[in-house]
Coordinates of C-alpha atoms and ligand atoms in Angstrom, one line a residue:
X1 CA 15.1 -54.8 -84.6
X2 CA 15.4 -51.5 -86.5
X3 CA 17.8 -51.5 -89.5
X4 CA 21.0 -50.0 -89.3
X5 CA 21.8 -47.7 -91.9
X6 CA 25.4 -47.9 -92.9
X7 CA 27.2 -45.2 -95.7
X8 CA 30.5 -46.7 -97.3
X9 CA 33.0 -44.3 -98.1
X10 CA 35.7 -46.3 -100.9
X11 CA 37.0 -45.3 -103.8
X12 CA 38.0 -49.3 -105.2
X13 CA 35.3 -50.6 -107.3
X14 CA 35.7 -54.1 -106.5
X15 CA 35.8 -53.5 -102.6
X16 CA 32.9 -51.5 -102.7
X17 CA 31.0 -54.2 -103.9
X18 CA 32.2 -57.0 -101.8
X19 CA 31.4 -54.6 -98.9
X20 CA 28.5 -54.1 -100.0
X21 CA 27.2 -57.8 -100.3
X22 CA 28.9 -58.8 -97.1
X23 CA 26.8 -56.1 -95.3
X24 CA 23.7 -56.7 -97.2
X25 CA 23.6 -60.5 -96.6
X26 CA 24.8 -59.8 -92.4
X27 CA 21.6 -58.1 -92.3
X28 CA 22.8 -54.3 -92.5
X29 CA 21.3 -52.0 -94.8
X30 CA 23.8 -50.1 -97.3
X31 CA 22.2 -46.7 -97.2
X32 CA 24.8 -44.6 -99.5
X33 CA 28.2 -45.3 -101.1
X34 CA 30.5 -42.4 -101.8
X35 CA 33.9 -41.9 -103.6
X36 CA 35.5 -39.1 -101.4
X37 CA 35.6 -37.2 -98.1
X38 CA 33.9 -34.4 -99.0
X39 CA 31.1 -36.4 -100.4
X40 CA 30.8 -38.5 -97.4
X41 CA 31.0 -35.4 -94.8
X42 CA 27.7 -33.8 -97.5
X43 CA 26.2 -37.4 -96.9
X44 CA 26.3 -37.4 -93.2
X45 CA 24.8 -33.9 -93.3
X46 CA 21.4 -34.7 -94.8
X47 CA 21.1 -38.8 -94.3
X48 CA 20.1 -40.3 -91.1
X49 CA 22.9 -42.8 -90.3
X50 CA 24.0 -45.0 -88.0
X51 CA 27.2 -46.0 -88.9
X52 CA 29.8 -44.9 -91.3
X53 CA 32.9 -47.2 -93.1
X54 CA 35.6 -45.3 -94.0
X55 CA 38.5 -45.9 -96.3
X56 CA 41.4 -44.0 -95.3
X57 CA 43.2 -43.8 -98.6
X58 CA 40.3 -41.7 -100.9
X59 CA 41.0 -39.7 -103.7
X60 CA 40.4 -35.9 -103.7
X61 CA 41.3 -33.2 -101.5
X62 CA 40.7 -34.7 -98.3
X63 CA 41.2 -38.3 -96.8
X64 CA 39.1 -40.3 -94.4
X65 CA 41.1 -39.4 -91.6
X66 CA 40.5 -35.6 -92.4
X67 CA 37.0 -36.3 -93.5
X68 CA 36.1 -38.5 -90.3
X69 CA 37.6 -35.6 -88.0
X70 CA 35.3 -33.2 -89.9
X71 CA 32.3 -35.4 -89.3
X72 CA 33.2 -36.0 -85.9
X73 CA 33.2 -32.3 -84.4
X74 CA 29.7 -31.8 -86.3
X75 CA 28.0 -34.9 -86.2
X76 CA 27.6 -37.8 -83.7
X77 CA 27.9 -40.6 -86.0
X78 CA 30.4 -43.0 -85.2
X79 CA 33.0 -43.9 -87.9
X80 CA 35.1 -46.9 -88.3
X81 CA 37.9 -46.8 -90.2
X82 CA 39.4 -49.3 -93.3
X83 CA 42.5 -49.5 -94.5
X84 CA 45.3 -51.7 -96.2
X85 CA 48.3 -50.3 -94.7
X86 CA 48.8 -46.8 -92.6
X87 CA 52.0 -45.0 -91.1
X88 CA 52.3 -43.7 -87.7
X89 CA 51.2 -40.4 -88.5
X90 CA 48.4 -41.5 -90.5
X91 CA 46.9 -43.7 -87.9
X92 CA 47.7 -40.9 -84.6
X93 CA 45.6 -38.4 -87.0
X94 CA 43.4 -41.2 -86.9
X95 CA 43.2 -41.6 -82.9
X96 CA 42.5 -37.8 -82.6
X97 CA 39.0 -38.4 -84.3
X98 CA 37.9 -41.0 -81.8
X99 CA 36.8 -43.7 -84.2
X100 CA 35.0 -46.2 -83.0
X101 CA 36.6 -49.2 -84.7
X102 CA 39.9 -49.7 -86.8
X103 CA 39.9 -52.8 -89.3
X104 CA 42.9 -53.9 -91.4
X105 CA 41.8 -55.2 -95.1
X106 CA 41.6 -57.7 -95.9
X107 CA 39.4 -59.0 -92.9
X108 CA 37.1 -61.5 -92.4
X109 CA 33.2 -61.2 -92.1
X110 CA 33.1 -62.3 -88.7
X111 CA 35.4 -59.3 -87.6
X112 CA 33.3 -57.0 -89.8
X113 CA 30.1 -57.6 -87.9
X114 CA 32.1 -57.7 -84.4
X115 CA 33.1 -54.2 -85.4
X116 CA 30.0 -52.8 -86.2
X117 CA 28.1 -54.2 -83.4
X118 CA 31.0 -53.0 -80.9
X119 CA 30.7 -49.6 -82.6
X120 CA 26.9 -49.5 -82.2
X121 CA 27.1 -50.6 -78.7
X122 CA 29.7 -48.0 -77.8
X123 CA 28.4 -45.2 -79.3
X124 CA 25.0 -45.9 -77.7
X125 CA 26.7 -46.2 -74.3
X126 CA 28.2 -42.9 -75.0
X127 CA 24.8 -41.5 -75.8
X128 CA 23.4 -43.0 -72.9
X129 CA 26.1 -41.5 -70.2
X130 CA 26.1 -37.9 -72.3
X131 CA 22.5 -37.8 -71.2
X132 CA 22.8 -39.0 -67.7
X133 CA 25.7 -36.2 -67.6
X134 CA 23.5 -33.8 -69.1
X135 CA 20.5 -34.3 -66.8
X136 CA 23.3 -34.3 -63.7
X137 CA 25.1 -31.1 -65.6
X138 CA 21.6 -29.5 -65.5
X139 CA 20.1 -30.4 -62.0
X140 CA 23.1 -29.0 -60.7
X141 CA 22.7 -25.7 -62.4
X142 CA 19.0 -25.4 -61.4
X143 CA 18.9 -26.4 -57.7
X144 CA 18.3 -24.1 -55.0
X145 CA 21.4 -25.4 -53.2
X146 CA 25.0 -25.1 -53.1
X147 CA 27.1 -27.9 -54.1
X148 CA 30.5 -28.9 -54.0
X149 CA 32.5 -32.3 -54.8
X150 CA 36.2 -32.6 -53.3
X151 CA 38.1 -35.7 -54.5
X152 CA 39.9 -38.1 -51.8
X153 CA 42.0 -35.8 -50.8
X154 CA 39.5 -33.1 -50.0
X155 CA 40.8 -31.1 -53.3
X156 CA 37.6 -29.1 -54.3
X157 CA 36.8 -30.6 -57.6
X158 CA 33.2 -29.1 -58.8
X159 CA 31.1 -26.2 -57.6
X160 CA 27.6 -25.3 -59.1
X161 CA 26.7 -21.6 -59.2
X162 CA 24.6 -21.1 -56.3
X163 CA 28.0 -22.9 -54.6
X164 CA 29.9 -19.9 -56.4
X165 CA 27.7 -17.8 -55.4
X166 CA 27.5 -18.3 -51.6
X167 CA 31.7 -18.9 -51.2
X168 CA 32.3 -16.4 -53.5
X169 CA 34.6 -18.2 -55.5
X170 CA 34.4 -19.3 -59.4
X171 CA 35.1 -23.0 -59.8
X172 CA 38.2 -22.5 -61.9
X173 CA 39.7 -20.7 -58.8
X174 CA 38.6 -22.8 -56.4
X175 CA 39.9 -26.2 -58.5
X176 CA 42.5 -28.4 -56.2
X177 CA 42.5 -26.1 -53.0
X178 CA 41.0 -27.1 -49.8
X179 CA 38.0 -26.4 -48.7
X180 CA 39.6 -24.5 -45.4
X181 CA 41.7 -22.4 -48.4
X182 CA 38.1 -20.7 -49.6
X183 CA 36.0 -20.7 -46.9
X184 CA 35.6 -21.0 -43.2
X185 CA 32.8 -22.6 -41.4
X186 CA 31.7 -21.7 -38.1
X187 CA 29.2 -21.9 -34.9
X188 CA 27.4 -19.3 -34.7
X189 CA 26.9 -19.2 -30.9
X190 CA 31.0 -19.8 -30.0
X191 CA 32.0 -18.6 -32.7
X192 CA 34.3 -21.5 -33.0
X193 CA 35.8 -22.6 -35.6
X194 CA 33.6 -25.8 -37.3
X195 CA 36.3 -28.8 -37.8
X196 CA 37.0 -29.7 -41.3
X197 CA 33.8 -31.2 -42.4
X198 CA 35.5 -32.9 -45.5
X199 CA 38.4 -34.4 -43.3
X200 CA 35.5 -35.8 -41.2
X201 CA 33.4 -37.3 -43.9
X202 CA 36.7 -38.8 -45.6
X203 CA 38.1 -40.2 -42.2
X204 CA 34.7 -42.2 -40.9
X205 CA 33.0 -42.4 -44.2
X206 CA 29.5 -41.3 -42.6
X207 CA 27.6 -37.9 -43.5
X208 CA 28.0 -35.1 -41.4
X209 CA 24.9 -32.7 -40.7
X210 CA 25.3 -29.0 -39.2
X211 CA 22.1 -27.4 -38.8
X212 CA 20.5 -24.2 -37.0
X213 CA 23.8 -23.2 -35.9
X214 CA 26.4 -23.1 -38.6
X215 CA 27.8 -19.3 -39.8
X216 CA 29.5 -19.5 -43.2
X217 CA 32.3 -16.1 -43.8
X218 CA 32.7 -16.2 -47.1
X219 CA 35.2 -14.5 -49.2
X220 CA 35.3 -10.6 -48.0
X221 CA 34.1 -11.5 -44.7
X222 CA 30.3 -11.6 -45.4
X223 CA 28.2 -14.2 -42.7
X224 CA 26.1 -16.3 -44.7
X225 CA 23.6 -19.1 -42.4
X226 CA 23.5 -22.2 -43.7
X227 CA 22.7 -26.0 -43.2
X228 CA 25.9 -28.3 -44.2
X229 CA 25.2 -31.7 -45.5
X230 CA 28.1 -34.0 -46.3
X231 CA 28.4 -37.3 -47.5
X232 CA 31.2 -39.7 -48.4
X233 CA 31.4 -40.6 -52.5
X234 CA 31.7 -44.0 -53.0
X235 CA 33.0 -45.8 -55.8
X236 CA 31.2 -49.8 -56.9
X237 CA 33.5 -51.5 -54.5
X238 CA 32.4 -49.3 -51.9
X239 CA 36.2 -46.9 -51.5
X240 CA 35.7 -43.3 -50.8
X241 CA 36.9 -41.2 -53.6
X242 CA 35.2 -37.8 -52.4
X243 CA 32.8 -36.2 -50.7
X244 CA 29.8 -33.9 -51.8
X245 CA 28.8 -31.4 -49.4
X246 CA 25.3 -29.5 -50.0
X247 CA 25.2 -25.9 -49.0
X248 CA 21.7 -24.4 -47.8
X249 CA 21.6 -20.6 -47.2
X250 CA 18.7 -20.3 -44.4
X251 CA 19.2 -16.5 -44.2
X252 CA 15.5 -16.1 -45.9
X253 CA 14.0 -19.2 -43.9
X254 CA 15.6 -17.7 -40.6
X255 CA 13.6 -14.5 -41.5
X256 CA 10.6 -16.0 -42.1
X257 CA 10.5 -17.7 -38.7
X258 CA 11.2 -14.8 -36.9
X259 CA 8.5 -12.4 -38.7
X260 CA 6.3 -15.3 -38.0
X261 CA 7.2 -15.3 -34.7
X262 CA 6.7 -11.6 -34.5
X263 CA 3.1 -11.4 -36.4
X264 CA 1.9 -14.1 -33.7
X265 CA 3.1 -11.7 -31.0
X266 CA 1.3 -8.8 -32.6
X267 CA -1.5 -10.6 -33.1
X268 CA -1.6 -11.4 -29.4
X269 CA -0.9 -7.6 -28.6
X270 CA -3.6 -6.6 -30.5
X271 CA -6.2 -9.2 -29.3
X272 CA -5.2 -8.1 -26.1
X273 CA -6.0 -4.7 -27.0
X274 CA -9.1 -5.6 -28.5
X275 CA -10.3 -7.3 -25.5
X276 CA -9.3 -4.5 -23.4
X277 CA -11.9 -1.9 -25.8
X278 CA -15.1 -4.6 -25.9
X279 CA -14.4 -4.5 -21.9
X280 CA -13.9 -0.6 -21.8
X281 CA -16.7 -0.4 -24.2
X282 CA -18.8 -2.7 -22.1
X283 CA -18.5 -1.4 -19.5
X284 CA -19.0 2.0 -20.2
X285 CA -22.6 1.3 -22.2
X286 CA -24.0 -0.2 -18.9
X287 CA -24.6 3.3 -17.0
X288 CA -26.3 4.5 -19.7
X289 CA -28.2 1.7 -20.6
X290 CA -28.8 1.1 -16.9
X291 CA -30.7 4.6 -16.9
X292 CA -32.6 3.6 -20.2
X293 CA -33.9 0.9 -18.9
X294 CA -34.9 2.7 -15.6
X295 CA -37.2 5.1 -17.8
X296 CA -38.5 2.4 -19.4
X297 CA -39.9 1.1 -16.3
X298 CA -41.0 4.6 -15.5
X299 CA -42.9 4.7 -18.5
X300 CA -44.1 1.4 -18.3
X301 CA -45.4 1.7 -14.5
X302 CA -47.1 5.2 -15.6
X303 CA -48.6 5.0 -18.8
X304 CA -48.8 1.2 -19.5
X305 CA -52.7 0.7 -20.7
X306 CA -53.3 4.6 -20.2
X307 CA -52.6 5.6 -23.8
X308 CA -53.2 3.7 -27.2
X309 CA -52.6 -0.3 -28.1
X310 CA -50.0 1.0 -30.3
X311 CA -48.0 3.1 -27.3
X312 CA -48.2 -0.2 -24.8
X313 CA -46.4 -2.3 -27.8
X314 CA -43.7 0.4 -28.7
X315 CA -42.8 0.2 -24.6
X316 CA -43.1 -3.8 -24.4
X317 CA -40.8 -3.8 -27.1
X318 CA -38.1 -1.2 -26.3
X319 CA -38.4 -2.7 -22.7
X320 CA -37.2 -6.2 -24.5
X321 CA -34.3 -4.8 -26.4
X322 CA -33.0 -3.0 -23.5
X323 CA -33.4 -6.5 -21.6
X324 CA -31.4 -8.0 -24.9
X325 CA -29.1 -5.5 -25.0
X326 CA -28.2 -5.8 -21.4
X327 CA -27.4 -9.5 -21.8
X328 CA -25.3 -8.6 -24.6
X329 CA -22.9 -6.5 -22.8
X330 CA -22.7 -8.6 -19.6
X331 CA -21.8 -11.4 -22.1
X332 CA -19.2 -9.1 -23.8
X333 CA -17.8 -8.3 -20.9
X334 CA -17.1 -11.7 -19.1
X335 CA -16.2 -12.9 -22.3
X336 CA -13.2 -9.8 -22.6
X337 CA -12.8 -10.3 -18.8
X338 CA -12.2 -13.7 -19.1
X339 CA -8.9 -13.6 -21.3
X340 CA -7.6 -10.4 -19.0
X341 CA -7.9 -12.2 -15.4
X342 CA -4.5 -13.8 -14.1
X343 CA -5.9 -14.3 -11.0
X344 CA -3.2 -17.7 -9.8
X345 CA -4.8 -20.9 -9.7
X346 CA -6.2 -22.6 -6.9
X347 CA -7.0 -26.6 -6.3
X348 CA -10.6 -26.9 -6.6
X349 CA -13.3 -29.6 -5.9
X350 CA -14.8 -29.4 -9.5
X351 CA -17.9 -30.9 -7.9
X352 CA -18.3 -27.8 -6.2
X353 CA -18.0 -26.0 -9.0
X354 CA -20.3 -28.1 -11.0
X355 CA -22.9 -27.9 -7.9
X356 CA -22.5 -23.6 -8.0
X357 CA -23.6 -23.8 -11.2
X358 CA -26.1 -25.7 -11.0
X359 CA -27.2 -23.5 -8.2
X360 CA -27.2 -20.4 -10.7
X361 CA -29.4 -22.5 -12.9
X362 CA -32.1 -23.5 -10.8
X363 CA -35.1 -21.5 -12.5
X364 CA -34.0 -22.8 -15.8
X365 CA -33.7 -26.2 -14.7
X366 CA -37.5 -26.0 -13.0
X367 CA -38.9 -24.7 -15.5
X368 CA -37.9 -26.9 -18.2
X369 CA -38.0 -29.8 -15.8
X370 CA -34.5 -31.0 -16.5
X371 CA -33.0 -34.5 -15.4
X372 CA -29.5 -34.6 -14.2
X373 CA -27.0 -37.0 -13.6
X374 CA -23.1 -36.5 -12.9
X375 CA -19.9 -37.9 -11.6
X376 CA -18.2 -37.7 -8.5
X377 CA -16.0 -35.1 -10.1
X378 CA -12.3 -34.9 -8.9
X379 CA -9.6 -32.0 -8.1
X380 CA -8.6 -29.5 -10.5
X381 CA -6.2 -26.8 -10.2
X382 CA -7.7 -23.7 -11.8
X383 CA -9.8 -20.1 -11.5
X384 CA -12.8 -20.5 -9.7
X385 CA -15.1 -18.2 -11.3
X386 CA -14.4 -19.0 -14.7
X387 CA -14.6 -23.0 -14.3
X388 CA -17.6 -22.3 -13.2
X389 CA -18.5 -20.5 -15.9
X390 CA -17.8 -22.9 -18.2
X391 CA -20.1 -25.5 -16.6
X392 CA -23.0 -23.2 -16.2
X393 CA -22.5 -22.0 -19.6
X394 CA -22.2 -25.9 -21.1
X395 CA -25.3 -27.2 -18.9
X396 CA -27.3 -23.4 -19.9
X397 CA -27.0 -24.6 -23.1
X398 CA -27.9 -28.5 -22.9
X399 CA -30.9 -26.8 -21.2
X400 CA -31.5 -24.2 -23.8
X401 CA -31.4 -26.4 -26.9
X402 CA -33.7 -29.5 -25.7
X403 CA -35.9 -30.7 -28.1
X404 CA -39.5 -29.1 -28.1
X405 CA -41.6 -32.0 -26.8
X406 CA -38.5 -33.6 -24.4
X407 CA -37.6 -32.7 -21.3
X408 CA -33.8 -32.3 -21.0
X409 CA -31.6 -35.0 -19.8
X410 CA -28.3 -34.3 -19.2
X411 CA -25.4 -36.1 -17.8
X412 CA -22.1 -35.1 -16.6
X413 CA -19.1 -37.5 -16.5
X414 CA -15.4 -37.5 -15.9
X415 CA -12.6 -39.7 -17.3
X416 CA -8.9 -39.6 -16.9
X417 CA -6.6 -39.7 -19.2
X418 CA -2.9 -39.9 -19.3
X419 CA -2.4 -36.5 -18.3
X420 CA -5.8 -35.0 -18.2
X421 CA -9.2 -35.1 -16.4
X422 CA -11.6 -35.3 -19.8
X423 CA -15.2 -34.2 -18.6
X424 CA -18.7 -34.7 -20.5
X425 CA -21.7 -32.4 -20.8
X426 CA -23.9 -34.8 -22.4
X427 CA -27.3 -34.3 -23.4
X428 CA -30.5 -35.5 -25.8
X429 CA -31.6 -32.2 -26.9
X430 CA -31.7 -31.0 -30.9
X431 CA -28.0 -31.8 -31.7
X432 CA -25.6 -29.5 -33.8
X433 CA -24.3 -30.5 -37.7
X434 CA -21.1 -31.7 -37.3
X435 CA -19.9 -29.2 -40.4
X436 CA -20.5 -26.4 -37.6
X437 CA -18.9 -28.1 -34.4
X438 CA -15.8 -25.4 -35.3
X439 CA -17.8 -22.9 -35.5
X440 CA -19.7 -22.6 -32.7
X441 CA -16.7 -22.0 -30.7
X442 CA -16.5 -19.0 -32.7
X443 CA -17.9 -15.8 -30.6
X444 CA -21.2 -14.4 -32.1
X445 CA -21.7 -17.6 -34.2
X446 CA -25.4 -18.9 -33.5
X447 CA -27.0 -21.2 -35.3
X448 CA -30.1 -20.5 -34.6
X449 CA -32.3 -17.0 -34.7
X450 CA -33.6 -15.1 -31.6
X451 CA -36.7 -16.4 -31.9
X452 CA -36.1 -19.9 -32.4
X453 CA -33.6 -19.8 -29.4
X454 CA -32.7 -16.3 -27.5
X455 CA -29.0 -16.4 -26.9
X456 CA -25.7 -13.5 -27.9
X457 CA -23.3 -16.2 -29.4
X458 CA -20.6 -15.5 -27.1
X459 CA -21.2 -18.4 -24.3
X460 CA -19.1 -20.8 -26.1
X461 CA -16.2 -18.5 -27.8
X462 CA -16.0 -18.0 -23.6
X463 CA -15.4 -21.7 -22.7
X464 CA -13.2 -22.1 -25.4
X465 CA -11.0 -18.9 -24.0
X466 CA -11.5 -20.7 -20.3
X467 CA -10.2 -23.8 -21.2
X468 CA -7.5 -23.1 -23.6
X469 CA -6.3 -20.8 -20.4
X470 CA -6.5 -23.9 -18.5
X471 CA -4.1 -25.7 -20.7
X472 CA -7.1 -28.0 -21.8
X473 CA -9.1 -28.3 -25.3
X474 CA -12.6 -27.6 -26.5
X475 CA -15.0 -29.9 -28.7
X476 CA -18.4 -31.5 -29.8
X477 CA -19.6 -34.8 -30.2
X478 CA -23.0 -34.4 -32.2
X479 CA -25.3 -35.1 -34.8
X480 CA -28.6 -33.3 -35.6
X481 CA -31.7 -34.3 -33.7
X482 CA -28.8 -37.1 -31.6
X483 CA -28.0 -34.6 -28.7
X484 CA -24.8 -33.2 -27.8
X485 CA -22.0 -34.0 -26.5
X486 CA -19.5 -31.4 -25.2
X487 CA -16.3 -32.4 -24.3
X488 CA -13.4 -30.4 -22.5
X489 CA -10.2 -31.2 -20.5
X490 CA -8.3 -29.6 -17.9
X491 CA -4.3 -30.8 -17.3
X492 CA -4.2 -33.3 -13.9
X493 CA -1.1 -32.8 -13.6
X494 CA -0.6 -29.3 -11.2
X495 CA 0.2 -26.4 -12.6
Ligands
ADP501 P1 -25.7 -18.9 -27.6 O1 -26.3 -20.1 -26.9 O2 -25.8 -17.6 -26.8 O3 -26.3 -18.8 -29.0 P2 -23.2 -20.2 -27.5 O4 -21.8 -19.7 -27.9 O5 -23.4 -20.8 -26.1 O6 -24.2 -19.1 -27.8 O7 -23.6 -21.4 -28.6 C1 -23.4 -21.2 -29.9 C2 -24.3 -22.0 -30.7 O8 -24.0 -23.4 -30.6 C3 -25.8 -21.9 -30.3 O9 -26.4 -20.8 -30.9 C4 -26.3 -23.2 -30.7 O10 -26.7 -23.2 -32.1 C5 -25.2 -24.2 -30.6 N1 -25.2 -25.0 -29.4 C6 -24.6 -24.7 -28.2 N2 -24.9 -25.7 -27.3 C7 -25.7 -26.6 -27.9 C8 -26.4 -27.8 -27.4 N3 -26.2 -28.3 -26.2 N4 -27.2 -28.4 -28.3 C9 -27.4 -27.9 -29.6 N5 -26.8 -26.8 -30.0 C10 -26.0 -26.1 -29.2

């Protein structure tokens, strides 16, 4: 255990010492001994005490009374107080300085040590709570929220600022009147009057929530919207003796919803918008590039092997970036089409549209001598045209990316799930990473370069658009050199 410094303040030799030994052999350590108050106030200034004794009756200009009271307002160093005899007045000076213990000489040991230890133990206590008040003192002055405390009668009995702030009352106003007497609370859609939270909380004892639709008109009139909170106060054997209500001003939260709300609508516009130019844009490079690609032939058909090696290779080659070019813009454009079509949904034999598909694929599947399996695929409510795009485009691909020495073999299955029909476009070509499966949904993201694998980037970023229109989700299953999986839903439910 740490010592405990103690300073005697007497002014009788003899009781000084007997003090003295009686402390020294209970364990205490005597750190100072001083004659007077004034002394004893110096020694509390620049000694690191615990404890102080204190004879009332000291010689000088002050007594221990006066010197304890000085000691007290600078100092937190609790005093107890000797004496042989003191009057009334004496010992109600006393009482003002808020001693810690009171002991009539002569006393015995026993009671000397009790009051020591009770002082100790006290003044620790006191430290202990000043702390806990502090830190409560504190959070309350630093917290975003508004709080206020009624006692059990719903008499407002502590506000922080932010409290002060929203109400526009100061605490000291506000002090004993009802919470109905400074503010009013109440629903923002009726208009209504909100019921007297506090009465509520007090009468059931259960906490009370208004959210999302709760107007506060502070003083003046101004509309503040806020979130209530209010709970009872209990006390340990579990009585009411308050309530604490916390105050949230959603003013800056409500704004931030509805500028989100607004950016996502903008953002929607101007995809819209921007879907509308790649299709205008699109469309309008076709004529052009349709005549380009007529001279081309022209020139090809006229002057192929009639001028130099070097003139057949400038036309082979501008003939295959007109070709490249061409694909680009058809793929632009049914990718912008694609989000502009609101043609209504129809109920559709996916296995027809599957079978379409595969129909539009039949030179690729030749030539690369692909091996197909699927489902018996069931009804879905949807656009025509574009479902079938997306299974053209998912099989084009499984096609496109076999591996160089493998035939393709692909396989198409269906599954239901709760509320959706979950198909599979399964194949065992080159596989994708799995850090790209995002990606690739992505329009112009290739992972590959034209000559690897000839292709615009936009098939995908179309399925995705397709599907999502559908109500129905987008993904790979993959690993490299494992195949590919691609996985998409459509709702069963009708739309
Ligand atoms: P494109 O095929 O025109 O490049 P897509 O949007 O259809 O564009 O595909 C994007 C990328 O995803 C492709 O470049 C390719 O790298 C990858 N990918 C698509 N399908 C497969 C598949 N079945 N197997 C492996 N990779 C694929």
């Amino acid at each position: 255990m740490a010592e405990t410094k103690i300073l005697i303040v007497e002014d009788e030799g003899i009781e000084v010492l007997d003090l003295q030994l009686r402390l020294t052999s209970m364990g205490y350590t005597v750190q100072d001994i001083v004659a007077t108050g004034e002394e004893a106030v110096g020694k509390a200034e620049d000694t690191h005490l615990d404890l102080i004794l204190m004879d009332i009756m000291l010689q000088g200009e002050i007594d221990g009374v006066e010197a304890a009271a000085r000691i007290h307002s600078q100092f937190d160093i609790p005093v107890i107080f000797l004496t042989a005899y003191a009057d009334d007045k004496t010992l109600e000076r006393a009482k003002v300085t808020e001693p810690y213990g009171y002991l009539v000489k002569p006393f015995q040991e026993r009671d000397l040590q009790i009051a020591i230890e009770m002082a100790l133990y006290k003044h620790r206590m006191e430290r202990d709570l000043k702390k806990s008040e502090r830190l409560l003192a504190t959070t309350l002055r630093s917290i975003g929220d508004g709080v206020i405390t009624t006692d059990n009668n719903g008499l407002i009995n502590f506000m922080n600022p932010v409290a002060e702030g929203l109400v526009g009352w100061k605490l000291n106003e506000a002090v004993n009147k009802k919470l109905p007497d400074i503010f009013n609370l109440i629903d923002r859609k009726s208009r209504q009057a909100v019921k007297n939270t506090v009465s509520k909380v007090l009468l059931h004892g259960k906490i009370v929530n208004l959210a999302n639709h709760t107007m506060l008109i502070a003083k003046g009139g101004a509309e503040i919207p806020i979130d209530v909170r209010a709970a009872p106060i209990r006390d340990d054997r579990d009585n009411i003796t308050g309530v604490v209500l916390v105050l949230r001003d959603v003013t800056t939260r409500e704004r931030a919803e509805k500028e989100e709300k607004r950016l996502v609508a903008e953002l929607a516009r101007s995809n819209r918008e921007l879907e509308q130019f790649a299709y205008i844009a699109s469309h309008d490079l076709q004529s052009p590039l349709r005549l380009i690609s007529g001279f081309l032939n022209l020139l090809s058909r006229r002057y192929m092997g009639k001028l130099d090696a070097k003139a057949d290779e400038f036309i082979s080659s501008a003939m295959r970036n007109a070709e490249r070019m061409d694909q680009l813009i058809n793929d632009i454009l049914a990718f912008s089409k694609e989000g502009n079509n609101d043609k209504p949904f129809e109920l559709l034999k996916s296995q027809d549209l599957l079978e379409l598909a595969l129909y539009n694929l039949q030179a690729e599947i030749k030539d690369s001598r692909a091996n197909l399996t699927f489902d018996n695929l069931p009804l879905v409510t949807g656009d025509r045209n574009q479902l079938v795009q997306v299974f053209q485009n998912l099989v084009g691909n499984a096609i496109k990316y076999h591996k160089p020495h493998e035939p393709p073999w692909i396989q198409i299955t269906v599954e239901e799930k709760p509320d959706a029909w979950e198909f599979r476009v399964a194949d065992n070509g080159i596989g994708i990473n799995p850090q790209f499966a995002e990606r690739i949904f992505q329009i112009f993201q290739r992972l590959h370069t034209m000559r690897e694998y000839p292709g615009t980037g936009i098939g995908l970023a179309t399925c995705k658009k397709i599907v999502e229109r559908h109500g129905g989700r987008i993904w790979v299953e993959s690993m490299p050199e494992q195949g590919s999986t691609f996985c998409f839903t459509l709702p069963s439910r009708q739309m």
